[in-house]
Structures are given as structure tokens and as C-alpha cells.
PDB file of C-alpha atoms in Angstrom:
ATOM      1  CA  MET V1158      77.144  36.847-122.087  1.00  0.00           C
ATOM      2  CA  ASN V1159      75.103  35.277-124.925  1.00  0.00           C
ATOM      3  CA  ARG V1160      76.844  33.640-127.883  1.00  0.00           C
ATOM      4  CA  SER V1161      75.857  34.895-131.407  1.00  0.00           C
ATOM      5  CA  ILE V1162      75.732  32.032-134.529  1.00  0.00           C
ATOM      6  CA  ARG V1163      75.219  31.929-137.822  1.00  0.00           C
ATOM      7  CA  LEU V1164      72.083  30.160-139.416  1.00  0.00           C
ATOM      8  CA  ILE V1165      72.122  28.811-142.934  1.00  0.00           C
ATOM      9  CA  ASN V1166      69.046  27.316-144.946  1.00  0.00           C
ATOM     10  CA  LEU V1167      69.913  24.145-146.145  1.00  0.00           C
ATOM     11  CA  LYS V1168      67.346  24.580-149.126  1.00  0.00           C
ATOM     12  CA  ASP V1169      69.378  27.073-150.908  1.00  0.00           C
ATOM     13  CA  GLN V1170      72.425  27.691-148.813  1.00  0.00           C
ATOM     14  CA  ARG V1171      71.195  31.236-148.011  1.00  0.00           C
ATOM     15  CA  ILE V1172      72.699  32.937-144.668  1.00  0.00           C
ATOM     16  CA  ILE V1173      69.453  33.741-142.649  1.00  0.00           C
ATOM     17  CA  SER V1174      71.429  35.206-140.186  1.00  0.00           C
ATOM     18  CA  ASP V1175      75.160  35.853-139.653  1.00  0.00           C
ATOM     19  CA  LYS V1176      74.781  37.876-136.507  1.00  0.00           C
ATOM     20  CA  CYS V1177      72.119  36.281-134.391  1.00  0.00           C
ATOM     21  CA  LEU V1178      72.056  36.478-130.838  1.00  0.00           C
ATOM     22  CA  VAL V1179      71.111  33.317-128.988  1.00  0.00           C
ATOM     23  CA  ALA V1180      68.967  34.643-125.940  1.00  0.00           C
ATOM     24  CA  GLU V1181      69.510  32.299-123.046  1.00  0.00           C
ATOM     25  CA  SER V1182      69.943  34.772-120.197  1.00  0.00           C
ATOM     26  CA  PHE V1183      66.929  36.191-118.332  1.00  0.00           C
ATOM     27  CA  VAL V1184      67.702  39.215-119.334  1.00  0.00           C
ATOM     28  CA  SER V1185      68.422  38.784-122.912  1.00  0.00           C
ATOM     29  CA  ARG V1186      65.255  37.231-123.248  1.00  0.00           C
ATOM     30  CA  LEU V1187      63.449  39.413-121.789  1.00  0.00           C
ATOM     31  CA  ARG V1188      64.996  42.625-123.750  1.00  0.00           C
ATOM     32  CA  GLY V1189      65.097  40.702-127.358  1.00  0.00           C
ATOM     33  CA  TRP V1190      64.257  43.793-129.547  1.00  0.00           C
ATOM     34  CA  ILE V1191      62.539  45.945-126.893  1.00  0.00           C
ATOM     35  CA  GLY V1192      64.281  49.503-127.429  1.00  0.00           C
ATOM     36  CA  LYS V1193      65.538  48.854-130.964  1.00  0.00           C
ATOM     37  CA  THR V1194      64.295  51.652-133.610  1.00  0.00           C
ATOM     38  CA  ARG V1195      65.546  49.690-136.471  1.00  0.00           C
ATOM     39  CA  ALA V1196      67.139  46.152-137.103  1.00  0.00           C
ATOM     40  CA  GLU V1197      69.831  45.165-139.491  1.00  0.00           C
ATOM     41  CA  SER V1198      69.896  42.756-142.286  1.00  0.00           C
ATOM     42  CA  GLY V1199      71.634  39.633-141.050  1.00  0.00           C
ATOM     43  CA  GLU V1200      70.633  40.462-137.273  1.00  0.00           C
ATOM     44  CA  GLY V1201      68.619  37.912-135.591  1.00  0.00           C
ATOM     45  CA  ILE V1202      67.737  36.642-132.325  1.00  0.00           C
ATOM     46  CA  LEU V1203      67.171  32.894-131.344  1.00  0.00           C
ATOM     47  CA  PHE V1204      64.751  32.117-127.890  1.00  0.00           C
ATOM     48  CA  PRO V1205      65.763  28.426-127.384  1.00  0.00           C
ATOM     49  CA  GLY V1206      62.912  26.459-125.535  1.00  0.00           C
ATOM     50  CA  CYS V1207      60.348  29.613-126.642  1.00  0.00           C
ATOM     51  CA  ALA V1208      57.203  28.584-128.733  1.00  0.00           C
ATOM     52  CA  SER V1209      55.438  32.018-128.173  1.00  0.00           C
ATOM     53  CA  ILE V1210      56.173  35.685-128.108  1.00  0.00           C
ATOM     54  CA  HIS V1211      54.907  39.198-127.312  1.00  0.00           C
ATOM     55  CA  MET V1212      55.129  42.512-128.964  1.00  0.00           C
ATOM     56  CA  TRP V1213      54.270  44.695-126.081  1.00  0.00           C
ATOM     57  CA  PHE V1214      57.183  47.453-125.663  1.00  0.00           C
ATOM     58  CA  MET V1215      58.231  47.006-129.302  1.00  0.00           C
ATOM     59  CA  SER V1216      58.685  49.710-131.225  1.00  0.00           C
ATOM     60  CA  ILE V1217      59.639  47.864-134.783  1.00  0.00           C
ATOM     61  CA  PRO V1218      57.830  45.219-136.400  1.00  0.00           C
ATOM     62  CA  ILE V1219      59.755  41.990-137.097  1.00  0.00           C
ATOM     63  CA  ASP V1220      59.531  38.767-139.060  1.00  0.00           C
ATOM     64  CA  VAL V1221      59.159  35.706-136.312  1.00  0.00           C
ATOM     65  CA  VAL V1222      59.840  32.264-137.853  1.00  0.00           C
ATOM     66  CA  PHE V1223      59.190  29.175-135.242  1.00  0.00           C
ATOM     67  CA  LEU V1224      61.712  26.310-135.503  1.00  0.00           C
ATOM     68  CA  ARG V1225      61.585  22.641-133.989  1.00  0.00           C
ATOM     69  CA  ALA V1226      64.740  20.890-133.255  1.00  0.00           C
ATOM     70  CA  VAL V1227      65.421  17.609-134.628  1.00  0.00           C
ATOM     71  CA  ARG V1228      68.634  15.408-134.703  1.00  0.00           C
ATOM     72  CA  ALA V1229      70.330  14.527-137.867  1.00  0.00           C
ATOM     73  CA  GLU V1230      73.328  13.391-139.376  1.00  0.00           C
ATOM     74  CA  GLY V1231      75.861  15.664-138.844  1.00  0.00           C
ATOM     75  CA  GLY V1232      74.405  17.409-136.028  1.00  0.00           C
ATOM     76  CA  GLU V1233      71.344  19.259-134.948  1.00  0.00           C
ATOM     77  CA  ARG V1234      69.121  20.685-137.339  1.00  0.00           C
ATOM     78  CA  LYS V1235      65.919  23.397-137.136  1.00  0.00           C
ATOM     79  CA  VAL V1236      62.916  22.789-139.230  1.00  0.00           C
ATOM     80  CA  VAL V1237      60.797  26.022-139.691  1.00  0.00           C
ATOM     81  CA  THR V1238      57.072  25.356-138.549  1.00  0.00           C
ATOM     82  CA  SER V1239      55.966  28.207-139.270  1.00  0.00           C
ATOM     83  CA  ALA V1240      56.862  31.912-140.413  1.00  0.00           C
ATOM     84  CA  HIS V1241      55.176  35.295-139.932  1.00  0.00           C
ATOM     85  CA  SER V1242      55.959  38.298-141.713  1.00  0.00           C
ATOM     86  CA  ASN V1243      55.728  41.727-140.137  1.00  0.00           C
ATOM     87  CA  VAL V1244      54.633  41.357-136.862  1.00  0.00           C
ATOM     88  CA  ARG V1245      53.432  44.541-135.754  1.00  0.00           C
ATOM     89  CA  PRO V1246      54.435  46.193-132.393  1.00  0.00           C
ATOM     90  CA  TRP V1247      52.146  46.175-129.504  1.00  0.00           C
ATOM     91  CA  LYS V1248      50.032  43.364-131.164  1.00  0.00           C
ATOM     92  CA  ALA V1249      47.476  42.465-128.560  1.00  0.00           C
ATOM     93  CA  LEU V1250      47.857  38.725-128.424  1.00  0.00           C
ATOM     94  CA  PRO V1251      50.990  36.575-127.916  1.00  0.00           C
ATOM     95  CA  LEU V1252      52.295  34.755-131.205  1.00  0.00           C
ATOM     96  CA  GLY V1253      52.756  31.282-130.944  1.00  0.00           C
ATOM     97  CA  ASP V1254      53.136  27.662-132.473  1.00  0.00           C
ATOM     98  CA  GLY V1255      52.484  24.345-130.813  1.00  0.00           C
ATOM     99  CA  LYS V1256      54.979  22.466-132.453  1.00  0.00           C
ATOM    100  CA  ALA V1257      57.678  24.632-132.393  1.00  0.00           C
ATOM    101  CA  HIS V1258      60.606  24.189-129.682  1.00  0.00           C
ATOM    102  CA  GLU V1259      62.456  27.483-130.641  1.00  0.00           C
ATOM    103  CA  THR V1260      61.570  31.129-131.901  1.00  0.00           C
ATOM    104  CA  LEU V1261      63.707  32.973-134.148  1.00  0.00           C
ATOM    105  CA  GLU V1262      62.677  37.025-134.537  1.00  0.00           C
ATOM    106  CA  LEU V1263      64.496  38.554-137.828  1.00  0.00           C
ATOM    107  CA  PRO V1264      64.376  41.988-139.367  1.00  0.00           C
ATOM    108  CA  ALA V1265      60.788  42.680-140.965  1.00  0.00           C
ATOM    109  CA  GLY V1266      61.156  41.209-144.428  1.00  0.00           C
ATOM    110  CA  SER V1267      63.435  38.936-143.671  1.00  0.00           C
ATOM    111  CA  VAL V1268      60.846  35.924-144.283  1.00  0.00           C
ATOM    112  CA  GLU V1269      59.900  37.054-147.974  1.00  0.00           C
ATOM    113  CA  ARG V1270      63.359  37.993-149.154  1.00  0.00           C
ATOM    114  CA  LEU V1271      64.900  35.019-147.848  1.00  0.00           C
ATOM    115  CA  GLY V1272      62.060  32.564-149.101  1.00  0.00           C
ATOM    116  CA  ILE V1273      61.967  30.949-145.701  1.00  0.00           C
ATOM    117  CA  THR V1274      58.795  28.594-145.880  1.00  0.00           C
ATOM    118  CA  PRO V1275      57.566  25.495-143.184  1.00  0.00           C
ATOM    119  CA  GLY V1276      59.459  22.657-144.124  1.00  0.00           C
ATOM    120  CA  ASP V1277      62.914  24.717-144.636  1.00  0.00           C
ATOM    121  CA  GLU V1278      65.998  23.183-142.467  1.00  0.00           C
ATOM    122  CA  LEU V1279      68.220  25.608-140.937  1.00  0.00           C
ATOM    123  CA  CYS V1280      71.568  24.566-139.478  1.00  0.00           C
ATOM    124  CA  ILE V1281      74.337  26.625-137.215  1.00  0.00           C
ATOM    125  CA  GLY V1282      77.221  27.060-139.686  1.00  0.00           C
TER     126      GLY V1282
END
């Protein structure tokens, strides 16, 4: 079973996702958002050890945030290396970020609504 976490932006203490699935199993990583016809505010999927994604077989657009894990006082933090809004389903080429260690997928519109920008630090709360 996959665990669920809550991600908070330390810049302004905004909750980025309070229902974020950590996709650690092969099946959850393969499935992601495939089969979903809508994503609710607060949902998210974190893909540890993943710096690129595909949009094949998806039916909804999503926002994609690439993260780099860093050690900090008080535990690990995740630094945003890039953020992409409204990534369309069936995009032909993979989307990636060579500086990232993880990928966070959020409902479309989340990056803009939450003001997520490169350099933001996220923590698990």
C-alpha cells in the first residue's frame, strides 16, 4: 500500500497538497493519473527517484513540479527546480528536469493558484 503525505511550501506556509500519494510501488508509478477524469484540489502524486514523466494514456491536463531533495536542519526538504503548468494529455515527448530527483504531479492550475516557483522549499508536514 502506498502512503499519503501533506506537502507545505515554506515560503508562505501554504498547503501544496494534503492528499499526496507517494508512488513507491511499480503499479502506482505506472498508473499515476491514468484513468482519472478529474483531479480534486489538494490531490497530488509524488514520484521519488523520477526526473521525467510522460503523458500517454492521460485524459486530463496536470501541473508538474520537479523537485530536488536537500538535507536541512530539521529534516529533508524538497527544492522546486522547475514548475510546468497545464501539461496536456498525450504530449508526444517526455517532460523532464535534469536537476530534479523527484516529480510532483498536481491538478491543473495548482502552480499558478499556489504561486509555486523555482527555488521554493517544500516540507512534509
